[in-house]
mmCIF file of C-alpha atoms (C1' of nucleotides) in Angstrom:
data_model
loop_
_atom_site.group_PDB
_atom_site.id
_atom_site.type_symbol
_atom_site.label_atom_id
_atom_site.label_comp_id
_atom_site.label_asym_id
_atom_site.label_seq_id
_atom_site.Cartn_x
_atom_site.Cartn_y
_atom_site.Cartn_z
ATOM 1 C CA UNK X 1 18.138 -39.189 87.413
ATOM 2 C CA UNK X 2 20.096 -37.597 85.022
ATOM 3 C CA UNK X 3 23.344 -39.359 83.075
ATOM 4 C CA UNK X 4 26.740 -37.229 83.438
ATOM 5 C CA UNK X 5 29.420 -36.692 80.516
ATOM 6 C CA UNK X 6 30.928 -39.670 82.101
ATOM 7 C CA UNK X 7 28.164 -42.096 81.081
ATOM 8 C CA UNK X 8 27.568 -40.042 77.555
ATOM 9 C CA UNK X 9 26.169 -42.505 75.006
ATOM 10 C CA UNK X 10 28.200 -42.774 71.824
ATOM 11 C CA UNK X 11 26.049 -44.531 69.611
ATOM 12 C CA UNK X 12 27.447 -47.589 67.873
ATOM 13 C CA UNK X 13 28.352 -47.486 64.007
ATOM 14 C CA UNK X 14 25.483 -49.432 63.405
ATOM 15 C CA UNK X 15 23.080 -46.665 64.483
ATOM 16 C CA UNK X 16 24.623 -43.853 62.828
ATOM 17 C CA UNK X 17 21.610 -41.588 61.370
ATOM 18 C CA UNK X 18 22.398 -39.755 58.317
ATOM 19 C CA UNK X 19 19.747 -36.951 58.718
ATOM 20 C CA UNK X 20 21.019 -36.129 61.981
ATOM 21 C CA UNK X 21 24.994 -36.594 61.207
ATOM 22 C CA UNK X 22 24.376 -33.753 58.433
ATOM 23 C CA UNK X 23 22.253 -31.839 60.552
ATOM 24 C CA UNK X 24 25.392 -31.806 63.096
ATOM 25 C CA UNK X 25 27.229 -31.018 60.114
ATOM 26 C CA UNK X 26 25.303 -27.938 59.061
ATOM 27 C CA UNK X 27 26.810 -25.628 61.249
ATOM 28 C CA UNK X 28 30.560 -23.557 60.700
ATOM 29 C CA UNK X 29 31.499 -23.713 64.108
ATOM 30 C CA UNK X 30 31.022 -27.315 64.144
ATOM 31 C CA UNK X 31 32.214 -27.877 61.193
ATOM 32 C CA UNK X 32 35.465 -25.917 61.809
ATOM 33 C CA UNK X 33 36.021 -27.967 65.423
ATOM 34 C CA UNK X 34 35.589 -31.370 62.757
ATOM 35 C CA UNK X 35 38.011 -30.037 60.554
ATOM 36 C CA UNK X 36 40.428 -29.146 63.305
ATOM 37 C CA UNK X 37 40.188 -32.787 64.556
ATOM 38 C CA UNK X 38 40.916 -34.211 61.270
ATOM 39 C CA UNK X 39 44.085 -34.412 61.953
ATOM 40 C CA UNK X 40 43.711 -37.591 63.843
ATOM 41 C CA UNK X 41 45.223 -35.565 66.948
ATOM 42 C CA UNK X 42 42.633 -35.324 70.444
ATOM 43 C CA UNK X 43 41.728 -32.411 71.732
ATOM 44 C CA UNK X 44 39.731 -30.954 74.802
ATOM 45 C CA UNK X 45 36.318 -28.739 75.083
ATOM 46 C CA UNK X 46 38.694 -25.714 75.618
ATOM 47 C CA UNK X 47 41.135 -25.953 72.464
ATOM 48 C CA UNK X 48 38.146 -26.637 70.224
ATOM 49 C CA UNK X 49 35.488 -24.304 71.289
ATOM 50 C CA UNK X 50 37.433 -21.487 72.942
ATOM 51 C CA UNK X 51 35.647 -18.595 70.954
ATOM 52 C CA UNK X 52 32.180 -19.486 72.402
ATOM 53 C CA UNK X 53 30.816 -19.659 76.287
ATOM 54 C CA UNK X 54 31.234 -22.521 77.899
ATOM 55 C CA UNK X 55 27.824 -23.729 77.761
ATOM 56 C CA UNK X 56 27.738 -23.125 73.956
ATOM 57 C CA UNK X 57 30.545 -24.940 72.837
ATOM 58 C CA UNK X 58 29.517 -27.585 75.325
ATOM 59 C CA UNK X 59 25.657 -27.911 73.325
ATOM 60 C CA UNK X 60 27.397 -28.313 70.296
ATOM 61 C CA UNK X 61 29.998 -31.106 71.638
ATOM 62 C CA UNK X 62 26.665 -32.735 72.456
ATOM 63 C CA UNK X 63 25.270 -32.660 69.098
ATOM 64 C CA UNK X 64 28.394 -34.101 67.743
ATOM 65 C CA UNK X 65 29.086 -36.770 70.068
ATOM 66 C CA UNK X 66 24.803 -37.774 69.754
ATOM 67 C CA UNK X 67 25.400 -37.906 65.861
ATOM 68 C CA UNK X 68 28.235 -39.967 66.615
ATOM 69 C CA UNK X 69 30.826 -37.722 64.774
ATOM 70 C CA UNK X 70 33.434 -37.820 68.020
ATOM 71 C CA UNK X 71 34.197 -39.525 70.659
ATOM 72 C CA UNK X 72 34.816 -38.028 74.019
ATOM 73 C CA UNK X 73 37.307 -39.576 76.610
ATOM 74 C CA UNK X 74 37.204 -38.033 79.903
ATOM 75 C CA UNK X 75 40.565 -38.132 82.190
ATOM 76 C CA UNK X 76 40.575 -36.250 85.138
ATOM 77 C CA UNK X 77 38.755 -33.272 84.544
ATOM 78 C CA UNK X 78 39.799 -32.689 81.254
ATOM 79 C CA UNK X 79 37.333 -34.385 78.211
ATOM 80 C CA UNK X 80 39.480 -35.141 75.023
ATOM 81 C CA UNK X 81 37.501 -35.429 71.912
ATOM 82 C CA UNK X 82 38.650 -37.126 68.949
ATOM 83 C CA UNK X 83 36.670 -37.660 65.456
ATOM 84 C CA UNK X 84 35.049 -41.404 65.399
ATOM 85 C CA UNK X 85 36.966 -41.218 61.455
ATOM 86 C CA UNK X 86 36.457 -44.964 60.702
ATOM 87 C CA UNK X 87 33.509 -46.139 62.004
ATOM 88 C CA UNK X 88 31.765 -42.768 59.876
ATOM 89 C CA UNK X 89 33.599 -44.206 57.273
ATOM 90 C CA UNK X 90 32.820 -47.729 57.741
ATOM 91 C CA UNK X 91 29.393 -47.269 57.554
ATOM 92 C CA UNK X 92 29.179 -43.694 55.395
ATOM 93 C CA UNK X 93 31.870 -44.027 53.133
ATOM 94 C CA UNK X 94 33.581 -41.153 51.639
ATOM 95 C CA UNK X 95 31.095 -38.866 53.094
ATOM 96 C CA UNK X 96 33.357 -37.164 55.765
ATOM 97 C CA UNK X 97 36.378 -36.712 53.622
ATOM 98 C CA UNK X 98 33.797 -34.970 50.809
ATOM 99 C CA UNK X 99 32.138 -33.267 53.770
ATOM 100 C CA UNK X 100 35.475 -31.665 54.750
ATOM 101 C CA UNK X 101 37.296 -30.841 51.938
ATOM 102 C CA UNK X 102 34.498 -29.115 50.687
ATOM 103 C CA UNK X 103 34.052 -27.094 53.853
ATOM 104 C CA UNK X 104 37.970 -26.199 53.785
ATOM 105 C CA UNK X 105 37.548 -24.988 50.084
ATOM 106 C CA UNK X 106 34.489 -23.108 51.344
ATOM 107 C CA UNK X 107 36.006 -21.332 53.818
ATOM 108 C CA UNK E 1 5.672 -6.710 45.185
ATOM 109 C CA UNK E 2 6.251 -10.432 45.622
ATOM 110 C CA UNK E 3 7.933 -12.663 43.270
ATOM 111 C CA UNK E 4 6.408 -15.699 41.888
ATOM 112 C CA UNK E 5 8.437 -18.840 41.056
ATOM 113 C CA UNK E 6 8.677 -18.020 37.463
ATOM 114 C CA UNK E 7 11.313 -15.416 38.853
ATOM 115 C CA UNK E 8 12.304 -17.647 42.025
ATOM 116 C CA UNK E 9 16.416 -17.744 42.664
ATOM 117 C CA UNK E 10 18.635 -20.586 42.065
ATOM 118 C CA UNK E 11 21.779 -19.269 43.229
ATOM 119 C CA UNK E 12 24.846 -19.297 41.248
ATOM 120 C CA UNK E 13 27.810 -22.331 41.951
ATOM 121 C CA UNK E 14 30.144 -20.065 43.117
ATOM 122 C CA UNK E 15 27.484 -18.824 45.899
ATOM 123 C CA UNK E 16 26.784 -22.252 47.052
ATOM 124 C CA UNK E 17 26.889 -22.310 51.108
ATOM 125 C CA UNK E 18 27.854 -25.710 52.548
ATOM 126 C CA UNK E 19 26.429 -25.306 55.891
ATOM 127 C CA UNK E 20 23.074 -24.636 53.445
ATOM 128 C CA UNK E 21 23.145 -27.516 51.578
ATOM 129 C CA UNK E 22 23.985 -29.626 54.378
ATOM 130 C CA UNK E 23 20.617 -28.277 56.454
ATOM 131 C CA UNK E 24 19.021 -29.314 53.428
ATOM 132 C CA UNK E 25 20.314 -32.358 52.959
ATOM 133 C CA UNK E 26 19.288 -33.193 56.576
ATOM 134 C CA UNK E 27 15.715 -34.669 56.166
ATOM 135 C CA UNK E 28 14.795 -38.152 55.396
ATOM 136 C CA UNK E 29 11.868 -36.778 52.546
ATOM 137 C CA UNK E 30 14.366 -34.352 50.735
ATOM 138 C CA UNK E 31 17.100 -36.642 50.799
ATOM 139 C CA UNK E 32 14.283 -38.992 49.366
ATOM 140 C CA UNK E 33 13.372 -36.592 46.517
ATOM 141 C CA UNK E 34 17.197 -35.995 45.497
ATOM 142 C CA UNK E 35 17.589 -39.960 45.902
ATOM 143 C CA UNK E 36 15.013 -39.981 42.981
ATOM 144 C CA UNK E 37 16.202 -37.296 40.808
ATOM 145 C CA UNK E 38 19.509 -38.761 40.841
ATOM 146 C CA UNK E 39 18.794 -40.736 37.940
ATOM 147 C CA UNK E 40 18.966 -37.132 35.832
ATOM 148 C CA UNK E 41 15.201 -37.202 35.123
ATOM 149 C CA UNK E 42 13.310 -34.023 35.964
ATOM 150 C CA UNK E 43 9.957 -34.679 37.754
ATOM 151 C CA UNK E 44 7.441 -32.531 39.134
ATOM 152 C CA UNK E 45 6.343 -31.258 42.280
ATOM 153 C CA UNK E 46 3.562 -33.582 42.055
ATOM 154 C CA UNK E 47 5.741 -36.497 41.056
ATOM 155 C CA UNK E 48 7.906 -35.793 44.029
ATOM 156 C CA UNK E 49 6.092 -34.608 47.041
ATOM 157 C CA UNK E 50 2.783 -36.629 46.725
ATOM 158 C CA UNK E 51 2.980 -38.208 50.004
ATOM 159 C CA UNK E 52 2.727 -34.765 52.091
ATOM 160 C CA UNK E 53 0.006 -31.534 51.694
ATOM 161 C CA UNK E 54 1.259 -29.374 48.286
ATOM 162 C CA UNK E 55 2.303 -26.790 50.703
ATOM 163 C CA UNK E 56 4.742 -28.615 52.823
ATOM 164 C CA UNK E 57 6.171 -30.350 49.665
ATOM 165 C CA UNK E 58 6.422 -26.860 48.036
ATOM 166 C CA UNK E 59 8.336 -25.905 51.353
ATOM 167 C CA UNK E 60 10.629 -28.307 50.783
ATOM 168 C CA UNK E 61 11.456 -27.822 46.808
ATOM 169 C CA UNK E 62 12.147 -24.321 48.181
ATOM 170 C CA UNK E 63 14.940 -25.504 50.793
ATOM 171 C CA UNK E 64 16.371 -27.193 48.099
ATOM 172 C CA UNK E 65 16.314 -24.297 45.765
ATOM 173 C CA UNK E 66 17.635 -22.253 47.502
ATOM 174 C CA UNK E 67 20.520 -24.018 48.803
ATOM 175 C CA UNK E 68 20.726 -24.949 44.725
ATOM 176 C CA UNK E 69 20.633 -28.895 44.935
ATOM 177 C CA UNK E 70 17.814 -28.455 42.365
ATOM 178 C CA UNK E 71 16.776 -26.241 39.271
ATOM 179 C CA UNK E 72 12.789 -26.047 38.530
ATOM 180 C CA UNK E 73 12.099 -25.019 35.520
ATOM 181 C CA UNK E 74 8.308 -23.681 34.661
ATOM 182 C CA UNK E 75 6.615 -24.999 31.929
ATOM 183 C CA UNK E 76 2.949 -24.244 31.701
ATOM 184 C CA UNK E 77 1.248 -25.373 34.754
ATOM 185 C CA UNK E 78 3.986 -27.535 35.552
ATOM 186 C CA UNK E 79 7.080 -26.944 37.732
ATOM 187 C CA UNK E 80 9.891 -29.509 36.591
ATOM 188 C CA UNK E 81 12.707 -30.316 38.743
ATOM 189 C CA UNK E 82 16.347 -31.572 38.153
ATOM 190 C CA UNK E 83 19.296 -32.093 39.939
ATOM 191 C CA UNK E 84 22.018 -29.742 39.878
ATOM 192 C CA UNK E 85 24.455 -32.377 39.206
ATOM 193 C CA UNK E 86 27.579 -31.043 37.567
ATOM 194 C CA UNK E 87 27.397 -27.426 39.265
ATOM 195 C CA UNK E 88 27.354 -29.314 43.018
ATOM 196 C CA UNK E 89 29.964 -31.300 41.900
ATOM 197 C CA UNK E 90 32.655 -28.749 40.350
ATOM 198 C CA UNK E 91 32.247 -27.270 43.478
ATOM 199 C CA UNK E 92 32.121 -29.349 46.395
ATOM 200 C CA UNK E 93 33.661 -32.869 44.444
ATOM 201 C CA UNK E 94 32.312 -36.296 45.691
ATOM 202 C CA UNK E 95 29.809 -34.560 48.133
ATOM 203 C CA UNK E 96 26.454 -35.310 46.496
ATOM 204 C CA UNK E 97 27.394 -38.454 45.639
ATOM 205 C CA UNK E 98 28.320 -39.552 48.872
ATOM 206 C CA UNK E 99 25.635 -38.270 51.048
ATOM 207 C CA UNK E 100 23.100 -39.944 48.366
ATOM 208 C CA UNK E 101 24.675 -43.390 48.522
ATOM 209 C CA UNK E 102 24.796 -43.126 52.013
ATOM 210 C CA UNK E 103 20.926 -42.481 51.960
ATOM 211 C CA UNK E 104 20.674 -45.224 49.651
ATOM 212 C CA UNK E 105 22.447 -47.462 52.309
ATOM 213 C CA UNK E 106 20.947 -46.672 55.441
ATOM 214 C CA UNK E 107 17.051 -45.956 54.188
ATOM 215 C "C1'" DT I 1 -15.091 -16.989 29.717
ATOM 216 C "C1'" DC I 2 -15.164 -20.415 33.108
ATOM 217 C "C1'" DG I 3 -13.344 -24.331 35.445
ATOM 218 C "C1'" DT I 4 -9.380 -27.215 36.334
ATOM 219 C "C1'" DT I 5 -4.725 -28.328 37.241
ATOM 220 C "C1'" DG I 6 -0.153 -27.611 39.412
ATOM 221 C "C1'" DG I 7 2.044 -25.248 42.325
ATOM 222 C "C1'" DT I 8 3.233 -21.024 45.184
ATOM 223 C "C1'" DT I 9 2.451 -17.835 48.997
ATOM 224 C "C1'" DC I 10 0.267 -16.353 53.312
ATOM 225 C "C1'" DG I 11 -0.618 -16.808 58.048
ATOM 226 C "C1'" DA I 12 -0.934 -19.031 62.169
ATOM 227 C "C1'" DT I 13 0.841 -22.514 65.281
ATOM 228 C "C1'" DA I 14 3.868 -26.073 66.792
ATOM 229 C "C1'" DA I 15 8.276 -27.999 67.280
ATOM 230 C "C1'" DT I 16 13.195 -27.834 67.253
ATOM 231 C "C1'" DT I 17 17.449 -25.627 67.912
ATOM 232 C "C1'" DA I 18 20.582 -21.996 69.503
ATOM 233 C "C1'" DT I 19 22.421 -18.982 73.050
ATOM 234 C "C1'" DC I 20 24.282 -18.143 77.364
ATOM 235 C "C1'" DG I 21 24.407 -17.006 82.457
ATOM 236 C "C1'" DA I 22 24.230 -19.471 86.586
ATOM 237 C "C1'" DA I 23 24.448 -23.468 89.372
ATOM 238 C "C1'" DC I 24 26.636 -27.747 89.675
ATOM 239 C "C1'" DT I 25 30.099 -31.761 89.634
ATOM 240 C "C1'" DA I 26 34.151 -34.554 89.527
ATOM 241 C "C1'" DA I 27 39.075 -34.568 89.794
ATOM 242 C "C1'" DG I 28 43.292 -32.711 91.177
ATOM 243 C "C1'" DG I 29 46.403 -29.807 93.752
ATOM 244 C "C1'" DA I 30 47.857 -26.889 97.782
ATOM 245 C "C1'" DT J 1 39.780 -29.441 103.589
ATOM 246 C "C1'" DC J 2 39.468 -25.798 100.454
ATOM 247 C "C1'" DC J 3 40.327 -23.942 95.976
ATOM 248 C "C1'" DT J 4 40.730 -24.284 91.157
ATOM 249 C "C1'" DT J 5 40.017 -26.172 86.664
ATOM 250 C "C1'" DA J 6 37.267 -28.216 82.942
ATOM 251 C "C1'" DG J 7 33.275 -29.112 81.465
ATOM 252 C "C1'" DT J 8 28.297 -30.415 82.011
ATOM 253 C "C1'" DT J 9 23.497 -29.397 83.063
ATOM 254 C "C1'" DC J 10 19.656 -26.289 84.083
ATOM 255 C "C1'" DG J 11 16.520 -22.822 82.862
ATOM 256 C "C1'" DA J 12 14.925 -19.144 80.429
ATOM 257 C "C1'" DT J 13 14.574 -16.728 76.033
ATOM 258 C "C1'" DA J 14 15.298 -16.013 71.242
ATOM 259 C "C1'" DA J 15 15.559 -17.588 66.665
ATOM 260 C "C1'" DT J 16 14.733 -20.935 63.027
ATOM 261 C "C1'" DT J 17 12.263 -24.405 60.903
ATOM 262 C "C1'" DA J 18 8.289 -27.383 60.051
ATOM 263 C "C1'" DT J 19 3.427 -28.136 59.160
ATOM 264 C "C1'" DC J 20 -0.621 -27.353 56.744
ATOM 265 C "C1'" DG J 21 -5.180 -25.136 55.565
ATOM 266 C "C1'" DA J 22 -6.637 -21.407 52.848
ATOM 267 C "C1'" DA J 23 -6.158 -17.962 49.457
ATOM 268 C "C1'" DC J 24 -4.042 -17.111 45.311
ATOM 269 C "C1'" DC J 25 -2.133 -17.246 40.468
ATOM 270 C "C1'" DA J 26 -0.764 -18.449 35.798
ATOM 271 C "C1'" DA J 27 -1.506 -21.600 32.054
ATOM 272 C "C1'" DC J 28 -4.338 -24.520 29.760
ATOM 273 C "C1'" DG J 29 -8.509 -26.691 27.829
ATOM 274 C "C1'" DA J 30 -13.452 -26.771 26.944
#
DNA sequence: TCGTTGGTTCGATAATTATCGAACTAAGGA
DNA sequence: TCCTTAGTTCGATAATTATCGAACCAACGA
């Protein structure tokens, strides 16, 4: 009994927990796929996360979409991702914009 | 050949490591312990961490030393603690701020 | 000099997270 | 129907982090 991609909980604004969104957040490679998606624009597993196995990129996906940083859509086999920007903001505000200017300046 | 607090690193601003600060940020009782020194007052160890064992609290003041959120600053038998206010802030603008009011929000 | 206070450090154990090959799955195309 | 593509899930192992009692240490006061 196990839930597929396609029935992936996203958990509502309301339930964003900050402890585990910076926990997500305390890692470059995720931090560098947020940054990439910044741009409002969606991308899949494979344009984000090509530098790692599959399996690796797809574990941190998962810790992204659980913290409720993206969204993923799936259609057809491909799964677009796309950073949840205003519901983080909504309910954490300013904390993603400080989040990733810092990490560009950091960089 | 082990060095005691009195000679314990804070490291400098320009060294600051955002994925670093970010794992630190990413518990409920440190964000807790900023949350309180916010207010510019330094407190204790004892003042801060008397909810837990002194060596789990001491743990923690170290996680946050070393990933420079706070100074302590030895003084007899006592170890005071401040924010690092102004140095976190010249280099990574807004952050602190909004990851604390978002604590603030969601506790 | 002895005890106390405030906190660190050690050491052992538990818990969490990361990594990644291999097996799997759903969708699409030939 | 078979193959491929994109990505997830499993399972095993390694690495990191947390927890906390116990030993320790430096400063202070009696």
């Amino acid at each position: 009994m196990f839930q597929h991609m396609s029935k992936a909980r996203h958990p509502e604004s309301v339930d964003l927990d900050l402890p585990r969104i910076l926990h997500a957040l305390s890692d470059p490679g995720r931090l560098e796929m947020l940054s990439t998606l910044a741009d409002g624009v969606e991308r899949t597993c494979g344009e984000l996360g090509s530098d790692q196995p599959k399996s690796s990129a797809s574990h941190h996906f998962r810790i992204l979409r659980d913290a409720g940083l993206i969204r993923t859509r799936v259609k057809g086999t491909n799964h677009y991702n796309s950073l949840r920007t205003e519901e983080v903001e909504a309910r954490f505000p300013g904390l993603l914009d400080a989040v990733l200017s810092a990490w560009r300046t950091s960089r």
